[in-house]
PDB file of C-alpha atoms in Angstrom:
ATOM      1  CA  UNK A 398     -44.102  76.907  71.047  1.00  0.00           C
ATOM      2  CA  UNK A 399     -46.849  74.421  71.739  1.00  0.00           C
ATOM      3  CA  UNK A 400     -45.754  70.555  72.449  1.00  0.00           C
ATOM      4  CA  UNK A 401     -48.351  68.025  71.968  1.00  0.00           C
ATOM      5  CA  UNK A 402     -48.370  64.394  73.070  1.00  0.00           C
ATOM      6  CA  UNK A 403     -51.187  61.945  72.192  1.00  0.00           C
ATOM      7  CA  UNK A 404     -52.143  58.651  74.122  1.00  0.00           C
ATOM      8  CA  UNK A 405     -54.684  56.289  74.233  1.00  0.00           C
ATOM      9  CA  UNK A 406     -54.098  54.134  71.174  1.00  0.00           C
ATOM     10  CA  UNK A 407     -53.593  50.535  71.202  1.00  0.00           C
ATOM     11  CA  UNK A 408     -55.230  47.140  69.615  1.00  0.00           C
ATOM     12  CA  UNK A 409     -58.941  46.885  69.501  1.00  0.00           C
ATOM     13  CA  UNK A 410     -61.302  44.533  67.808  1.00  0.00           C
ATOM     14  CA  UNK A 411     -63.667  45.533  65.289  1.00  0.00           C
ATOM     15  CA  UNK A 412     -66.863  47.162  66.783  1.00  0.00           C
ATOM     16  CA  UNK A 413     -64.856  48.408  69.573  1.00  0.00           C
ATOM     17  CA  UNK A 414     -64.076  51.937  70.980  1.00  0.00           C
ATOM     18  CA  UNK A 415     -61.099  53.805  72.189  1.00  0.00           C
ATOM     19  CA  UNK A 416     -60.435  57.356  73.594  1.00  0.00           C
ATOM     20  CA  UNK A 417     -57.331  59.371  72.225  1.00  0.00           C
ATOM     21  CA  UNK A 418     -56.136  62.217  74.454  1.00  0.00           C
ATOM     22  CA  UNK A 419     -53.903  65.262  73.342  1.00  0.00           C
ATOM     23  CA  UNK A 420     -52.128  66.686  75.900  1.00  0.00           C
ATOM     24  CA  UNK A 421     -50.618  70.349  75.255  1.00  0.00           C
ATOM     25  CA  UNK A 422     -47.769  71.872  77.132  1.00  0.00           C
ATOM     26  CA  UNK A 423     -45.694  74.978  76.631  1.00  0.00           C
ATOM     27  CA  UNK A 424     -48.586  77.367  76.181  1.00  0.00           C
ATOM     28  CA  UNK A 425     -52.179  77.270  76.577  1.00  0.00           C
ATOM     29  CA  UNK A 426     -54.178  76.318  73.560  1.00  0.00           C
ATOM     30  CA  UNK A 427     -57.457  77.546  74.777  1.00  0.00           C
ATOM     31  CA  UNK A 428     -57.485  80.185  71.915  1.00  0.00           C
ATOM     32  CA  UNK A 429     -57.003  77.819  68.941  1.00  0.00           C
ATOM     33  CA  UNK A 430     -58.472  75.130  66.896  1.00  0.00           C
ATOM     34  CA  UNK A 431     -57.546  71.376  67.290  1.00  0.00           C
ATOM     35  CA  UNK A 432     -57.562  69.082  64.524  1.00  0.00           C
ATOM     36  CA  UNK A 433     -57.010  65.007  64.538  1.00  0.00           C
ATOM     37  CA  UNK A 434     -55.659  63.401  61.539  1.00  0.00           C
ATOM     38  CA  UNK A 435     -54.599  59.959  60.998  1.00  0.00           C
ATOM     39  CA  UNK A 436     -52.046  58.222  58.126  1.00  0.00           C
ATOM     40  CA  UNK A 437     -52.481  54.444  57.378  1.00  0.00           C
ATOM     41  CA  UNK A 438     -49.404  52.639  55.776  1.00  0.00           C
ATOM     42  CA  UNK A 439     -48.898  53.630  52.380  1.00  0.00           C
ATOM     43  CA  UNK A 440     -51.485  56.456  52.458  1.00  0.00           C
ATOM     44  CA  UNK A 441     -51.675  60.196  52.761  1.00  0.00           C
ATOM     45  CA  UNK A 442     -52.236  61.723  56.138  1.00  0.00           C
ATOM     46  CA  UNK A 443     -56.011  62.621  56.169  1.00  0.00           C
ATOM     47  CA  UNK A 444     -58.363  64.646  58.179  1.00  0.00           C
ATOM     48  CA  UNK A 445     -60.408  63.036  60.558  1.00  0.00           C
ATOM     49  CA  UNK A 446     -62.223  65.769  62.874  1.00  0.00           C
ATOM     50  CA  UNK A 447     -61.664  69.415  64.132  1.00  0.00           C
ATOM     51  CA  UNK A 448     -62.731  71.654  66.991  1.00  0.00           C
ATOM     52  CA  UNK A 449     -62.721  75.369  67.481  1.00  0.00           C
ATOM     53  CA  UNK A 450     -61.494  77.264  70.267  1.00  0.00           C
ATOM     54  CA  UNK A 451     -64.665  77.072  72.481  1.00  0.00           C
ATOM     55  CA  UNK A 452     -65.813  73.654  71.490  1.00  0.00           C
ATOM     56  CA  UNK A 453     -68.977  75.154  69.813  1.00  0.00           C
ATOM     57  CA  UNK A 454     -67.976  73.966  66.247  1.00  0.00           C
ATOM     58  CA  UNK A 455     -66.898  70.846  65.039  1.00  0.00           C
ATOM     59  CA  UNK A 456     -66.078  69.274  61.616  1.00  0.00           C
ATOM     60  CA  UNK A 457     -65.470  65.391  60.681  1.00  0.00           C
ATOM     61  CA  UNK A 458     -64.440  63.626  57.761  1.00  0.00           C
ATOM     62  CA  UNK A 459     -67.342  61.563  56.299  1.00  0.00           C
ATOM     63  CA  UNK A 460     -66.002  58.486  56.755  1.00  0.00           C
ATOM     64  CA  UNK A 461     -65.930  58.950  60.833  1.00  0.00           C
ATOM     65  CA  UNK A 462     -69.174  60.966  61.204  1.00  0.00           C
ATOM     66  CA  UNK A 463     -71.734  59.396  63.575  1.00  0.00           C
ATOM     67  CA  UNK A 464     -68.887  57.178  64.976  1.00  0.00           C
ATOM     68  CA  UNK A 465     -66.350  59.611  66.215  1.00  0.00           C
ATOM     69  CA  UNK A 466     -66.473  62.676  68.800  1.00  0.00           C
ATOM     70  CA  UNK A 467     -64.100  65.602  69.322  1.00  0.00           C
ATOM     71  CA  UNK A 468     -64.069  67.428  72.202  1.00  0.00           C
ATOM     72  CA  UNK A 469     -61.835  69.743  74.476  1.00  0.00           C
ATOM     73  CA  UNK A 470     -61.104  70.480  78.033  1.00  0.00           C
ATOM     74  CA  UNK A 471     -59.450  74.121  77.959  1.00  0.00           C
ATOM     75  CA  UNK A 472     -58.596  74.146  81.643  1.00  0.00           C
ATOM     76  CA  UNK A 473     -56.764  70.947  81.369  1.00  0.00           C
ATOM     77  CA  UNK A 474     -55.276  71.778  78.494  1.00  0.00           C
ATOM     78  CA  UNK A 475     -56.475  68.556  76.492  1.00  0.00           C
ATOM     79  CA  UNK A 476     -58.343  67.383  73.535  1.00  0.00           C
ATOM     80  CA  UNK A 477     -59.946  64.160  72.792  1.00  0.00           C
ATOM     81  CA  UNK A 478     -60.937  61.774  70.241  1.00  0.00           C
ATOM     82  CA  UNK A 479     -63.882  59.325  71.226  1.00  0.00           C
ATOM     83  CA  UNK A 480     -63.845  56.670  68.630  1.00  0.00           C
ATOM     84  CA  UNK A 481     -66.642  54.060  68.597  1.00  0.00           C
ATOM     85  CA  UNK A 482     -67.701  51.200  66.150  1.00  0.00           C
ATOM     86  CA  UNK A 483     -64.194  51.066  65.017  1.00  0.00           C
ATOM     87  CA  UNK A 484     -63.473  49.227  61.906  1.00  0.00           C
ATOM     88  CA  UNK A 485     -60.251  47.666  60.260  1.00  0.00           C
ATOM     89  CA  UNK A 486     -60.012  50.693  57.846  1.00  0.00           C
ATOM     90  CA  UNK A 487     -59.467  52.855  60.935  1.00  0.00           C
ATOM     91  CA  UNK A 488     -56.188  51.610  61.628  1.00  0.00           C
ATOM     92  CA  UNK A 489     -53.589  54.386  61.453  1.00  0.00           C
ATOM     93  CA  UNK A 490     -51.331  56.540  63.396  1.00  0.00           C
ATOM     94  CA  UNK A 491     -53.569  59.209  64.703  1.00  0.00           C
ATOM     95  CA  UNK A 492     -52.015  62.742  65.267  1.00  0.00           C
ATOM     96  CA  UNK A 493     -53.210  65.718  67.070  1.00  0.00           C
ATOM     97  CA  UNK A 494     -52.217  69.230  65.629  1.00  0.00           C
ATOM     98  CA  UNK A 495     -53.001  72.904  66.765  1.00  0.00           C
ATOM     99  CA  UNK A 496     -53.942  75.637  64.635  1.00  0.00           C
ATOM    100  CA  UNK A 497     -53.305  79.131  65.470  1.00  0.00           C
ATOM    101  CA  UNK A 498     -56.365  80.389  64.833  1.00  0.00           C
ATOM    102  CA  UNK A 499     -59.842  80.193  66.545  1.00  0.00           C
ATOM    103  CA  UNK A 500     -61.616  78.391  63.522  1.00  0.00           C
ATOM    104  CA  UNK A 501     -61.449  74.818  62.144  1.00  0.00           C
ATOM    105  CA  UNK A 502     -60.488  73.799  58.730  1.00  0.00           C
ATOM    106  CA  UNK A 503     -59.705  70.295  57.533  1.00  0.00           C
ATOM    107  CA  UNK A 504     -56.571  71.405  55.634  1.00  0.00           C
ATOM    108  CA  UNK A 505     -53.552  69.900  57.498  1.00  0.00           C
ATOM    109  CA  UNK A 506     -51.146  72.514  56.235  1.00  0.00           C
ATOM    110  CA  UNK A 507     -52.843  75.091  58.332  1.00  0.00           C
ATOM    111  CA  UNK A 508     -51.989  73.326  61.526  1.00  0.00           C
ATOM    112  CA  UNK A 509     -48.620  74.460  62.676  1.00  0.00           C
ATOM    113  CA  UNK A 510     -47.811  72.169  65.763  1.00  0.00           C
ATOM    114  CA  UNK A 511     -48.042  68.543  65.718  1.00  0.00           C
ATOM    115  CA  UNK A 512     -47.737  65.582  68.183  1.00  0.00           C
ATOM    116  CA  UNK A 513     -45.646  62.199  67.643  1.00  0.00           C
ATOM    117  CA  UNK A 514     -48.889  60.309  66.940  1.00  0.00           C
ATOM    118  CA  UNK A 515     -50.274  57.357  68.695  1.00  0.00           C
ATOM    119  CA  UNK A 516     -51.178  53.930  66.775  1.00  0.00           C
ATOM    120  CA  UNK A 517     -54.499  52.407  66.581  1.00  0.00           C
ATOM    121  CA  UNK A 518     -54.756  48.955  65.195  1.00  0.00           C
ATOM    122  CA  UNK A 519     -58.156  47.624  64.675  1.00  0.00           C
ATOM    123  CA  UNK A 520     -58.460  43.966  64.098  1.00  0.00           C
ATOM    124  CA  UNK A 521     -61.238  42.271  62.079  1.00  0.00           C
TER     125      UNK A 521
END
């Protein structure tokens, strides 16, 4: 089993930045893909970004391309989401998830392990 804990969320003004962290325990996730997803109030959970096992391949939702950067540190069993130029529409609960495969996908149903989420609120 993999346990995931997100941190780094908070309240920020539009145009600001936050860095989310995802810490894994229980087993190493170095061989697996990591995804970040978000769910805004009243909306479906949506894909944000994903990174493959080695960090050499990434995917982003169109809405965050050029503003968000996903990365990972396998030695520390951590993944990160650097979020810049935040906008009110980025307000959501952000979740990290592990896919027990080396390769990335935007499909949330391919990810079998999820954290509890961290709230990001962007004020205008």
